[in-house]
Amino acid sequence: MIVEALIHLVKVLLVIGFVMNVAGLLTWVERKQSAVMQDRIGANRADIFGFRLIGLFHPIADGLKMITKEDFIPPGGNRFLHTMAPFAAFFPALIAFAIIPFGDVLRVGGRIIPLQVVDFNVGVLYLLAVGGMSVYGVVLAGWSSNNKYSLLGGLRASAQLISYEITLGLSIIGVLMVFQTLQLSEINRLQGELLFGFIPKWGVVVQPLAFLLFFTAAVAESRRIPFDQPESESEIIGYFTEYSGMKWGMFMFADFIETVTVAGVATSVFFGGWQVPYLFADGFHFPWGSIVALPHLAVILLQVASFVFKVLFFCWLLMTIRWTLPRFRYDQVMRLGWKYLLPLSLFNILATGVVILALQAL
Amino acid sequence: MDTAFPLFLMLLFAGGLAGAMLAMGEFIGPKRLTSIKLEPFECGSTPIGPGRQRFNVKFYLVAMLFIIFDVEVVFLYPWAVIFRDLGVFGLVEMACFIFILAAALVYVWKRGALEWE
């Protein structure tokens, strides 16, 4: 009983530690990668005893600086809501990762430990519910700031978030129709099967259109360029204009955590999660017949490494998209969401249904 | 125990972390407020009128459309999970449902509710 509770505790701390550390590193990656892409040197000034370590101390320096900054609450604003808004942005972004499996079942000393914090049988619904909560932080921040620009930014952000949530929900349905379950661990396990004996049955292989729709909507949900209308610095400044110090830092951090979460969801629903192609519970079974047997622990380590690698790859992809594309205009954002992505995602569901039934009838 | 306890732990730690960050910002930072500093920042010009003004009715429209289509998504989830058992009958039924909603989308589209100037 106590051992089990301890195992749960370790898993929770592992996941939170992973997400927070990757998000913290991403603040550095964003600056360094943009610098490299724009032929600058980038963040490299923070040093400890003269060691600069290519600017890796910057996240720590940023954190310390934000904590020691003056905390400002606008006098005309709502004190309580103004304080709760960063919480409401930060909290759901962090707990969403609880549902994502980072490996298969670990067997140690007669114990069976699923490498996942919570294994809900309605995991995908939990993901959408928690993802939907992130609207509150944005709209509360805009409303409680007593600033016309913040209000406008908050309204734009909430309209954008709820528009793209529909596409987000509809695009995952195609995957659910293929795998017939809402449980993420089960979806991950089923993605280990092989199509025609050699193609891994990953979500992106069976639902390529759904992946494109999901990824576009997910970038919009994480409010990053090209969908960063809500914060567009050069036009309306955005919903956190009246925030300073650590509260502003929490909004910024929630953005990076959302990036990690989006990468995690894209990995586990569409890119096989912890699956390594041709790796089964007892080792590699290649389609040309050769078998490489591996011990259980090595298999689990390979799976976790594969998951982490895929998540980092998607983080990198999101960063690259952010520094490659210009920002959309607001009417373009809404037009893309309602007039292109929504009809396409409805079409994807019908097409998936017809194809699955046709394959069954054959 | 298998799902509720780890979820509770996750909520506890995530909430504690967020609360600690809020509290640190609140207590560690200096407090030297002046009347100029307390003004809302509106690009340097003096604010006119209250901060919360009337805003475009379009935002309500988007919220209402969201509710309609989000309910549709919720209806589709249980159907998607047992889709293979329902077979052709299930697909035809759901196709009717989706076409009615697509008709609603076309209507909203034609009435100009999705246009932003």
PDB file of N, CA, C and O in Angstrom, chain B residues 12-65:
ATOM      1  N   LEU B  12      -2.409  18.167  -6.661  1.00  0.00           N
ATOM      2  CA  LEU B  12      -1.800  18.768  -5.467  1.00  0.00           C
ATOM      3  C   LEU B  12      -0.465  19.425  -5.814  1.00  0.00           C
ATOM      4  O   LEU B  12      -0.224  20.592  -5.491  1.00  0.00           O
ATOM      5  N   PHE B  13       0.396  18.684  -6.525  1.00  0.00           N
ATOM      6  CA  PHE B  13       1.726  19.210  -6.815  1.00  0.00           C
ATOM      7  C   PHE B  13       1.664  20.351  -7.827  1.00  0.00           C
ATOM      8  O   PHE B  13       2.352  21.360  -7.675  1.00  0.00           O
ATOM      9  N   ALA B  14       0.825  20.184  -8.870  1.00  0.00           N
ATOM     10  CA  ALA B  14       0.732  21.246  -9.872  1.00  0.00           C
ATOM     11  C   ALA B  14       0.159  22.513  -9.232  1.00  0.00           C
ATOM     12  O   ALA B  14       0.664  23.618  -9.433  1.00  0.00           O
ATOM     13  N   GLY B  15      -0.889  22.337  -8.398  1.00  0.00           N
ATOM     14  CA  GLY B  15      -1.490  23.484  -7.725  1.00  0.00           C
ATOM     15  C   GLY B  15      -0.521  24.116  -6.751  1.00  0.00           C
ATOM     16  O   GLY B  15      -0.411  25.347  -6.662  1.00  0.00           O
ATOM     17  N   GLY B  16       0.230  23.266  -6.014  1.00  0.00           N
ATOM     18  CA  GLY B  16       1.201  23.785  -5.061  1.00  0.00           C
ATOM     19  C   GLY B  16       2.287  24.587  -5.757  1.00  0.00           C
ATOM     20  O   GLY B  16       2.684  25.665  -5.288  1.00  0.00           O
ATOM     21  N   LEU B  17       2.728  24.057  -6.886  1.00  0.00           N
ATOM     22  CA  LEU B  17       3.781  24.752  -7.647  1.00  0.00           C
ATOM     23  C   LEU B  17       3.290  26.117  -8.127  1.00  0.00           C
ATOM     24  O   LEU B  17       3.964  27.148  -7.949  1.00  0.00           O
ATOM     25  N   ALA B  18       2.078  26.118  -8.710  1.00  0.00           N
ATOM     26  CA  ALA B  18       1.527  27.379  -9.219  1.00  0.00           C
ATOM     27  C   ALA B  18       1.307  28.358  -8.069  1.00  0.00           C
ATOM     28  O   ALA B  18       1.624  29.545  -8.179  1.00  0.00           O
ATOM     29  N   GLY B  19       0.785  27.844  -6.931  1.00  0.00           N
ATOM     30  CA  GLY B  19       0.543  28.708  -5.772  1.00  0.00           C
ATOM     31  C   GLY B  19       1.842  29.269  -5.225  1.00  0.00           C
ATOM     32  O   GLY B  19       1.930  30.451  -4.865  1.00  0.00           O
ATOM     33  N   ALA B  20       2.886  28.416  -5.198  1.00  0.00           N
ATOM     34  CA  ALA B  20       4.180  28.879  -4.683  1.00  0.00           C
ATOM     35  C   ALA B  20       4.746  29.984  -5.568  1.00  0.00           C
ATOM     36  O   ALA B  20       5.303  30.968  -5.067  1.00  0.00           O
ATOM     37  N   MET B  21       4.582  29.823  -6.885  1.00  0.00           N
ATOM     38  CA  MET B  21       5.095  30.852  -7.793  1.00  0.00           C
ATOM     39  C   MET B  21       4.358  32.173  -7.562  1.00  0.00           C
ATOM     40  O   MET B  21       4.971  33.246  -7.529  1.00  0.00           O
ATOM     41  N   LEU B  22       3.029  32.086  -7.401  1.00  0.00           N
ATOM     42  CA  LEU B  22       2.240  33.296  -7.132  1.00  0.00           C
ATOM     43  C   LEU B  22       2.708  33.954  -5.838  1.00  0.00           C
ATOM     44  O   LEU B  22       2.930  35.165  -5.780  1.00  0.00           O
ATOM     45  N   ALA B  23       2.862  33.123  -4.779  1.00  0.00           N
ATOM     46  CA  ALA B  23       3.210  33.668  -3.463  1.00  0.00           C
ATOM     47  C   ALA B  23       4.591  34.305  -3.492  1.00  0.00           C
ATOM     48  O   ALA B  23       4.798  35.383  -2.924  1.00  0.00           O
ATOM     49  N   MET B  24       5.547  33.653  -4.179  1.00  0.00           N
ATOM     50  CA  MET B  24       6.901  34.212  -4.248  1.00  0.00           C
ATOM     51  C   MET B  24       6.893  35.581  -4.904  1.00  0.00           C
ATOM     52  O   MET B  24       7.526  36.523  -4.418  1.00  0.00           O
ATOM     53  N   GLY B  25       6.151  35.687  -6.004  1.00  0.00           N
ATOM     54  CA  GLY B  25       6.074  36.977  -6.677  1.00  0.00           C
ATOM     55  C   GLY B  25       5.443  38.028  -5.783  1.00  0.00           C
ATOM     56  O   GLY B  25       5.836  39.188  -5.779  1.00  0.00           O
ATOM     57  N   GLU B  26       4.451  37.593  -4.999  1.00  0.00           N
ATOM     58  CA  GLU B  26       3.703  38.512  -4.141  1.00  0.00           C
ATOM     59  C   GLU B  26       4.574  39.029  -2.994  1.00  0.00           C
ATOM     60  O   GLU B  26       4.563  40.213  -2.666  1.00  0.00           O
ATOM     61  N   PHE B  27       5.373  38.145  -2.369  1.00  0.00           N
ATOM     62  CA  PHE B  27       6.037  38.510  -1.115  1.00  0.00           C
ATOM     63  C   PHE B  27       7.482  38.963  -1.302  1.00  0.00           C
ATOM     64  O   PHE B  27       7.975  39.769  -0.524  1.00  0.00           O
ATOM     65  N   ILE B  28       8.178  38.446  -2.315  1.00  0.00           N
ATOM     66  CA  ILE B  28       9.604  38.756  -2.423  1.00  0.00           C
ATOM     67  C   ILE B  28       9.839  40.088  -3.122  1.00  0.00           C
ATOM     68  O   ILE B  28      10.707  40.858  -2.741  1.00  0.00           O
ATOM     69  N   GLY B  29       9.020  40.388  -4.132  1.00  0.00           N
ATOM     70  CA  GLY B  29       9.242  41.607  -4.899  1.00  0.00           C
ATOM     71  C   GLY B  29       9.034  42.865  -4.065  1.00  0.00           C
ATOM     72  O   GLY B  29       8.313  42.848  -3.067  1.00  0.00           O
ATOM     73  N   PRO B  30       9.677  43.982  -4.458  1.00  0.00           N
ATOM     74  CA  PRO B  30       9.484  45.250  -3.739  1.00  0.00           C
ATOM     75  C   PRO B  30       8.116  45.843  -4.050  1.00  0.00           C
ATOM     76  O   PRO B  30       7.463  45.443  -5.016  1.00  0.00           O
ATOM     77  N   LYS B  31       7.655  46.767  -3.184  1.00  0.00           N
ATOM     78  CA  LYS B  31       6.375  47.438  -3.441  1.00  0.00           C
ATOM     79  C   LYS B  31       6.611  48.949  -3.377  1.00  0.00           C
ATOM     80  O   LYS B  31       6.640  49.535  -2.307  1.00  0.00           O
ATOM     81  N   ARG B  32       6.866  49.558  -4.498  1.00  0.00           N
ATOM     82  CA  ARG B  32       7.033  51.015  -4.535  1.00  0.00           C
ATOM     83  C   ARG B  32       6.103  51.564  -5.593  1.00  0.00           C
ATOM     84  O   ARG B  32       6.488  51.801  -6.731  1.00  0.00           O
ATOM     85  N   LEU B  33       4.851  51.729  -5.226  1.00  0.00           N
ATOM     86  CA  LEU B  33       3.858  52.126  -6.213  1.00  0.00           C
ATOM     87  C   LEU B  33       3.705  53.637  -6.244  1.00  0.00           C
ATOM     88  O   LEU B  33       3.699  54.289  -5.198  1.00  0.00           O
ATOM     89  N   THR B  34       3.616  54.182  -7.440  1.00  0.00           N
ATOM     90  CA  THR B  34       3.362  55.620  -7.593  1.00  0.00           C
ATOM     91  C   THR B  34       2.116  55.777  -8.455  1.00  0.00           C
ATOM     92  O   THR B  34       1.670  54.818  -9.091  1.00  0.00           O
ATOM     93  N   SER B  35       1.546  56.962  -8.459  1.00  0.00           N
ATOM     94  CA  SER B  35       0.280  57.140  -9.164  1.00  0.00           C
ATOM     95  C   SER B  35       0.453  56.953 -10.676  1.00  0.00           C
ATOM     96  O   SER B  35      -0.432  56.449 -11.350  1.00  0.00           O
ATOM     97  N   ILE B  36       1.608  57.338 -11.194  1.00  0.00           N
ATOM     98  CA  ILE B  36       1.842  57.142 -12.628  1.00  0.00           C
ATOM     99  C   ILE B  36       1.941  55.659 -12.942  1.00  0.00           C
ATOM    100  O   ILE B  36       1.407  55.161 -13.928  1.00  0.00           O
ATOM    101  N   LYS B  37       2.600  54.924 -12.025  1.00  0.00           N
ATOM    102  CA  LYS B  37       2.795  53.495 -12.253  1.00  0.00           C
ATOM    103  C   LYS B  37       1.467  52.755 -12.214  1.00  0.00           C
ATOM    104  O   LYS B  37       1.291  51.741 -12.874  1.00  0.00           O
ATOM    105  N   LEU B  38       0.511  53.280 -11.434  1.00  0.00           N
ATOM    106  CA  LEU B  38      -0.761  52.585 -11.267  1.00  0.00           C
ATOM    107  C   LEU B  38      -1.714  52.802 -12.439  1.00  0.00           C
ATOM    108  O   LEU B  38      -2.748  52.165 -12.516  1.00  0.00           O
ATOM    109  N   GLU B  39      -1.376  53.711 -13.345  1.00  0.00           N
ATOM    110  CA  GLU B  39      -2.250  53.908 -14.495  1.00  0.00           C
ATOM    111  C   GLU B  39      -2.199  52.702 -15.425  1.00  0.00           C
ATOM    112  O   GLU B  39      -1.155  52.092 -15.573  1.00  0.00           O
ATOM    113  N   PRO B  40      -3.335  52.382 -16.074  1.00  0.00           N
ATOM    114  CA  PRO B  40      -3.262  51.315 -17.076  1.00  0.00           C
ATOM    115  C   PRO B  40      -2.353  51.721 -18.225  1.00  0.00           C
ATOM    116  O   PRO B  40      -2.325  52.893 -18.614  1.00  0.00           O
ATOM    117  N   PHE B  41      -1.598  50.754 -18.751  1.00  0.00           N
ATOM    118  CA  PHE B  41      -0.672  51.054 -19.847  1.00  0.00           C
ATOM    119  C   PHE B  41      -1.403  50.960 -21.166  1.00  0.00           C
ATOM    120  O   PHE B  41      -1.722  49.865 -21.616  1.00  0.00           O
ATOM    121  N   GLU B  42      -1.721  52.092 -21.776  1.00  0.00           N
ATOM    122  CA  GLU B  42      -2.372  52.055 -23.077  1.00  0.00           C
ATOM    123  C   GLU B  42      -1.501  52.796 -24.082  1.00  0.00           C
ATOM    124  O   GLU B  42      -1.844  53.854 -24.571  1.00  0.00           O
ATOM    125  N   CYS B  43      -0.343  52.241 -24.327  1.00  0.00           N
ATOM    126  CA  CYS B  43       0.587  52.755 -25.333  1.00  0.00           C
ATOM    127  C   CYS B  43       1.022  54.181 -25.033  1.00  0.00           C
ATOM    128  O   CYS B  43       1.298  54.956 -25.945  1.00  0.00           O
ATOM    129  N   GLY B  44       1.052  54.588 -23.769  1.00  0.00           N
ATOM    130  CA  GLY B  44       1.607  55.877 -23.417  1.00  0.00           C
ATOM    131  C   GLY B  44       0.623  57.022 -23.408  1.00  0.00           C
ATOM    132  O   GLY B  44       0.883  58.051 -22.791  1.00  0.00           O
ATOM    133  N   SER B  45      -0.524  56.880 -24.060  1.00  0.00           N
ATOM    134  CA  SER B  45      -1.479  57.981 -24.036  1.00  0.00           C
ATOM    135  C   SER B  45      -2.363  57.848 -22.790  1.00  0.00           C
ATOM    136  O   SER B  45      -2.557  56.762 -22.258  1.00  0.00           O
ATOM    137  N   THR B  46      -2.900  58.981 -22.311  1.00  0.00           N
ATOM    138  CA  THR B  46      -3.716  58.966 -21.104  1.00  0.00           C
ATOM    139  C   THR B  46      -5.013  58.206 -21.375  1.00  0.00           C
ATOM    140  O   THR B  46      -5.688  58.476 -22.365  1.00  0.00           O
ATOM    141  N   PRO B  47      -5.363  57.231 -20.500  1.00  0.00           N
ATOM    142  CA  PRO B  47      -6.573  56.441 -20.734  1.00  0.00           C
ATOM    143  C   PRO B  47      -7.837  57.314 -20.665  1.00  0.00           C
ATOM    144  O   PRO B  47      -7.949  58.182 -19.813  1.00  0.00           O
ATOM    145  N   ILE B  48      -8.764  57.073 -21.563  1.00  0.00           N
ATOM    146  CA  ILE B  48     -10.041  57.786 -21.570  1.00  0.00           C
ATOM    147  C   ILE B  48     -11.143  56.780 -21.244  1.00  0.00           C
ATOM    148  O   ILE B  48     -11.278  55.763 -21.905  1.00  0.00           O
ATOM    149  N   GLY B  49     -11.921  57.079 -20.208  1.00  0.00           N
ATOM    150  CA  GLY B  49     -13.048  56.222 -19.868  1.00  0.00           C
ATOM    151  C   GLY B  49     -12.601  54.972 -19.137  1.00  0.00           C
ATOM    152  O   GLY B  49     -11.409  54.740 -18.942  1.00  0.00           O
ATOM    153  N   PRO B  50     -13.574  54.172 -18.691  1.00  0.00           N
ATOM    154  CA  PRO B  50     -13.251  52.955 -17.936  1.00  0.00           C
ATOM    155  C   PRO B  50     -12.593  51.906 -18.835  1.00  0.00           C
ATOM    156  O   PRO B  50     -12.724  51.958 -20.061  1.00  0.00           O
ATOM    157  N   GLY B  51     -11.897  50.970 -18.212  1.00  0.00           N
ATOM    158  CA  GLY B  51     -11.190  49.953 -18.977  1.00  0.00           C
ATOM    159  C   GLY B  51     -12.114  48.951 -19.625  1.00  0.00           C
ATOM    160  O   GLY B  51     -11.811  48.407 -20.673  1.00  0.00           O
ATOM    161  N   ARG B  52     -13.257  48.687 -18.993  1.00  0.00           N
ATOM    162  CA  ARG B  52     -14.154  47.664 -19.556  1.00  0.00           C
ATOM    163  C   ARG B  52     -15.240  48.337 -20.373  1.00  0.00           C
ATOM    164  O   ARG B  52     -16.206  48.854 -19.834  1.00  0.00           O
ATOM    165  N   GLN B  53     -15.065  48.336 -21.662  1.00  0.00           N
ATOM    166  CA  GLN B  53     -16.019  48.994 -22.534  1.00  0.00           C
ATOM    167  C   GLN B  53     -16.858  47.952 -23.251  1.00  0.00           C
ATOM    168  O   GLN B  53     -16.596  46.761 -23.166  1.00  0.00           O
ATOM    169  N   ARG B  54     -17.859  48.445 -23.964  1.00  0.00           N
ATOM    170  CA  ARG B  54     -18.663  47.515 -24.774  1.00  0.00           C
ATOM    171  C   ARG B  54     -17.788  46.990 -25.907  1.00  0.00           C
ATOM    172  O   ARG B  54     -16.974  47.716 -26.463  1.00  0.00           O
ATOM    173  N   PHE B  55     -17.966  45.706 -26.219  1.00  0.00           N
ATOM    174  CA  PHE B  55     -17.152  45.161 -27.305  1.00  0.00           C
ATOM    175  C   PHE B  55     -18.045  44.487 -28.337  1.00  0.00           C
ATOM    176  O   PHE B  55     -19.250  44.308 -28.122  1.00  0.00           O
ATOM    177  N   ASN B  56     -17.432  44.145 -29.447  1.00  0.00           N
ATOM    178  CA  ASN B  56     -18.146  43.630 -30.607  1.00  0.00           C
ATOM    179  C   ASN B  56     -18.996  42.410 -30.265  1.00  0.00           C
ATOM    180  O   ASN B  56     -18.542  41.488 -29.582  1.00  0.00           O
ATOM    181  N   VAL B  57     -20.234  42.395 -30.780  1.00  0.00           N
ATOM    182  CA  VAL B  57     -21.160  41.300 -30.503  1.00  0.00           C
ATOM    183  C   VAL B  57     -20.692  40.003 -31.169  1.00  0.00           C
ATOM    184  O   VAL B  57     -21.117  38.914 -30.816  1.00  0.00           O
ATOM    185  N   LYS B  58     -19.768  40.106 -32.110  1.00  0.00           N
ATOM    186  CA  LYS B  58     -19.256  38.921 -32.816  1.00  0.00           C
ATOM    187  C   LYS B  58     -18.653  37.892 -31.877  1.00  0.00           C
ATOM    188  O   LYS B  58     -18.722  36.694 -32.127  1.00  0.00           O
ATOM    189  N   PHE B  59     -18.052  38.383 -30.782  1.00  0.00           N
ATOM    190  CA  PHE B  59     -17.423  37.449 -29.855  1.00  0.00           C
ATOM    191  C   PHE B  59     -18.467  36.538 -29.209  1.00  0.00           C
ATOM    192  O   PHE B  59     -18.226  35.359 -28.982  1.00  0.00           O
ATOM    193  N   TYR B  60     -19.683  37.108 -28.930  1.00  0.00           N
ATOM    194  CA  TYR B  60     -20.764  36.266 -28.396  1.00  0.00           C
ATOM    195  C   TYR B  60     -21.194  35.246 -29.429  1.00  0.00           C
ATOM    196  O   TYR B  60     -21.480  34.088 -29.107  1.00  0.00           O
ATOM    197  N   LEU B  61     -21.239  35.695 -30.692  1.00  0.00           N
ATOM    198  CA  LEU B  61     -21.672  34.812 -31.768  1.00  0.00           C
ATOM    199  C   LEU B  61     -20.735  33.607 -31.872  1.00  0.00           C
ATOM    200  O   LEU B  61     -21.180  32.460 -31.990  1.00  0.00           O
ATOM    201  N   VAL B  62     -19.429  33.885 -31.792  1.00  0.00           N
ATOM    202  CA  VAL B  62     -18.454  32.797 -31.860  1.00  0.00           C
ATOM    203  C   VAL B  62     -18.668  31.844 -30.692  1.00  0.00           C
ATOM    204  O   VAL B  62     -18.633  30.624 -30.859  1.00  0.00           O
ATOM    205  N   ALA B  63     -18.930  32.397 -29.508  1.00  0.00           N
ATOM    206  CA  ALA B  63     -19.133  31.542 -28.337  1.00  0.00           C
ATOM    207  C   ALA B  63     -20.356  30.654 -28.524  1.00  0.00           C
ATOM    208  O   ALA B  63     -20.341  29.472 -28.193  1.00  0.00           O
ATOM    209  N   MET B  64     -21.448  31.213 -29.099  1.00  0.00           N
ATOM    210  CA  MET B  64     -22.651  30.405 -29.294  1.00  0.00           C
ATOM    211  C   MET B  64     -22.418  29.308 -30.321  1.00  0.00           C
ATOM    212  O   MET B  64     -22.822  28.158 -30.136  1.00  0.00           O
ATOM    213  N   LEU B  65     -21.744  29.662 -31.421  1.00  0.00           N
ATOM    214  CA  LEU B  65     -21.438  28.649 -32.440  1.00  0.00           C
ATOM    215  C   LEU B  65     -20.564  27.552 -31.852  1.00  0.00           C
ATOM    216  O   LEU B  65     -20.739  26.370 -32.145  1.00  0.00           O
TER     217      LEU B  65
END
